[in-house]
Coordinates of C-alpha atoms in Angstrom, one line a residue:
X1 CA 0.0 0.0 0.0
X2 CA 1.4 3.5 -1.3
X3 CA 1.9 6.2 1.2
X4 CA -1.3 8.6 1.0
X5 CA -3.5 5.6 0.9
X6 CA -2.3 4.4 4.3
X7 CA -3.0 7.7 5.4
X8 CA -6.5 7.5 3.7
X9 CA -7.0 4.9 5.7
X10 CA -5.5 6.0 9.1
X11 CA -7.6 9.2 9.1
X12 CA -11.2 7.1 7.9
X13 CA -10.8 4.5 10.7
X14 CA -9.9 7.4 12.7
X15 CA -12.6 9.1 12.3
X16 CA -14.8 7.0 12.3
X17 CA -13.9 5.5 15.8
X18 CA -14.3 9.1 17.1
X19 CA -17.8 9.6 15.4
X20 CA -19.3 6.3 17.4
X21 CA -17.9 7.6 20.2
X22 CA -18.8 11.6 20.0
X23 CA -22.7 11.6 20.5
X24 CA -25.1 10.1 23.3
X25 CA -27.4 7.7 22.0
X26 CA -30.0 9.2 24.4
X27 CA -29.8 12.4 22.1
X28 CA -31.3 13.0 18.7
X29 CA -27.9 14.4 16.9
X30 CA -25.9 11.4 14.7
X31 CA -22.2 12.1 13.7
X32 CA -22.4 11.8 9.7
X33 CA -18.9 11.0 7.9
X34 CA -18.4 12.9 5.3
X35 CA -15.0 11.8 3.2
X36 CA -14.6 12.8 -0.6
X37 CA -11.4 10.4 -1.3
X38 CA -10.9 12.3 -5.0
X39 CA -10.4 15.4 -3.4
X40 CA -8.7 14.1 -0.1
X41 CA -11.4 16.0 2.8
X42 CA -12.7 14.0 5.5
X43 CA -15.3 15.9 8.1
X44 CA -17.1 14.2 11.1
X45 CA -20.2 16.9 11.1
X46 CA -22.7 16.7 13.8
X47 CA -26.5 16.9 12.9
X48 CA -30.1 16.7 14.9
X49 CA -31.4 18.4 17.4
X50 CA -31.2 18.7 21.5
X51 CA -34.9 19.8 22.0
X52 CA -35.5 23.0 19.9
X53 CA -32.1 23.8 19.5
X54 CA -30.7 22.8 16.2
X55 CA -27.4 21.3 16.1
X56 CA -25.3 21.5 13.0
X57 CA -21.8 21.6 13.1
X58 CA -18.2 20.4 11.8
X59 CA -15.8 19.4 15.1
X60 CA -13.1 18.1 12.5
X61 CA -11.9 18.3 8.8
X62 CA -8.4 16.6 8.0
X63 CA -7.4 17.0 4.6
X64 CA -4.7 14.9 2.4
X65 CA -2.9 17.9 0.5
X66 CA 0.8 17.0 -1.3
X67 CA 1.1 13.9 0.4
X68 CA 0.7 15.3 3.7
X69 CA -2.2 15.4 6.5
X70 CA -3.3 18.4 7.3
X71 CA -5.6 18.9 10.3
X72 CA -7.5 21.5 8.9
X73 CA -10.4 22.4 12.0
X74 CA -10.8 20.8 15.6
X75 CA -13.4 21.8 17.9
X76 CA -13.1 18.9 20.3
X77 CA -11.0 18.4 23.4
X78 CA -8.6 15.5 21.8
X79 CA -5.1 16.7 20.5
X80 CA -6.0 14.9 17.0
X81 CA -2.5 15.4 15.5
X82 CA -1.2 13.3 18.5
X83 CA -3.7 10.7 18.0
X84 CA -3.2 10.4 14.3
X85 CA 0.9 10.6 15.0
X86 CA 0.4 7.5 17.5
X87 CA -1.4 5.8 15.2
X88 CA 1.2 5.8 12.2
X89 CA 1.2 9.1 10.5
X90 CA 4.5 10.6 10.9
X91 CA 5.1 13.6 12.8
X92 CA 7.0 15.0 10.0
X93 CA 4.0 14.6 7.2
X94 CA 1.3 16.2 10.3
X95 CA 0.6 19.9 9.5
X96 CA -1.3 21.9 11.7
X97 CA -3.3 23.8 8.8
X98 CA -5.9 25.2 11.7
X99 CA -2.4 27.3 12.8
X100 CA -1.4 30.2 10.7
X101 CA 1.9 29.7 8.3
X102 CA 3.8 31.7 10.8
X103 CA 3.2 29.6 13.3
X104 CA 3.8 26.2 11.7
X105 CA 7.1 28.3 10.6
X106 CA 7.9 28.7 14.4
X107 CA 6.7 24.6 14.9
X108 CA 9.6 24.0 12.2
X109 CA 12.3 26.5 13.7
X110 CA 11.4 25.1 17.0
X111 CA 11.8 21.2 16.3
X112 CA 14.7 21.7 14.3
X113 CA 16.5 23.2 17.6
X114 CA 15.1 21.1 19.9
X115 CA 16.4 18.0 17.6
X116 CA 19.7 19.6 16.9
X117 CA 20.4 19.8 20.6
X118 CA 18.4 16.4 21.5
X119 CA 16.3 18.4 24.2
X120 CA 13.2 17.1 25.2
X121 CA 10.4 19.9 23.9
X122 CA 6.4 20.5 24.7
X123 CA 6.8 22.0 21.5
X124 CA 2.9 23.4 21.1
X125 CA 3.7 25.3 24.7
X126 CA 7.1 26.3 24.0
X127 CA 6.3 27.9 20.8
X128 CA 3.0 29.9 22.0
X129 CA 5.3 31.1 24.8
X130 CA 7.8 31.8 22.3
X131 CA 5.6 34.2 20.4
X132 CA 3.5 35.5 22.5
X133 CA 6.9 36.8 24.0
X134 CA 8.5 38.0 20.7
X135 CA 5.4 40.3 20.6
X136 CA 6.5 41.8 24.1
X137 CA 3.2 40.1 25.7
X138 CA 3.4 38.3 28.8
X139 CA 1.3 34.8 29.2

């Protein structure tokens, strides 16, 4: 099996463990799977209703885009690029597309130190800290 397929297939079993798991079954909201393999997008959207309130929304899109799996929106409490990473995606082919480019430029800058000197890293903390203090603001 090529590359991107196995990745197809990681983020489709993915999400679709996550979908059985993300609604009560005492509620009237199903989590719909919505994956177009041509173009590489794969959403769990949430649809139904909790009394009168309609419920409609998207709490995850991961796209395939030049061989690489972007996590594109996440609205739920799970670190999803550490999930997908664990199960077989490498770290180096994960792009946080829900970050701006400048930050997945500081991600990059910040790995590449941290591997260069073989320190252990929280690298989503350290780099938040890291800009948030090359702004002059204070956490």
């Amino acid at each position: 099996m090529d590359r991107v397929e196995h990745y197809r297939q990681i983020v489709r079993t993915f999400l679709e463990e996550y979908a059985q798991e993300s609604v009560s079954p005492y509620e009237n909201v199903t989590a719909e799977l919505v994956f177009d393999e041509q173009r590489d997008r794969y959403l769990l959207v949430h649809v139904g209703w909790q009394g009168a309130r309609r419920i409609y929304g998207c709490p995850m899109q991961i796209d395939i885009i030049d061989n690489k799996v972007w996590l594109q929106h996440n609205a739920t409490e799970i670190f999803v690029d550490q999930e997908l990473i664990a199960k077989g995606i490498p770290e180096d082919d994960m792009v946080l597309g829900l970050q701006s480019p400048r930050i997945r430029e500081l991600v990059a800058a910040k790995k590449k130190i941290s591997s260069a000197s073989q320190q252990p890293q929280n690298e989503f903390t350290n780099l938040l800290i890291d800009k948030y203090r090359k702004q002059g603001l204070e956490l």
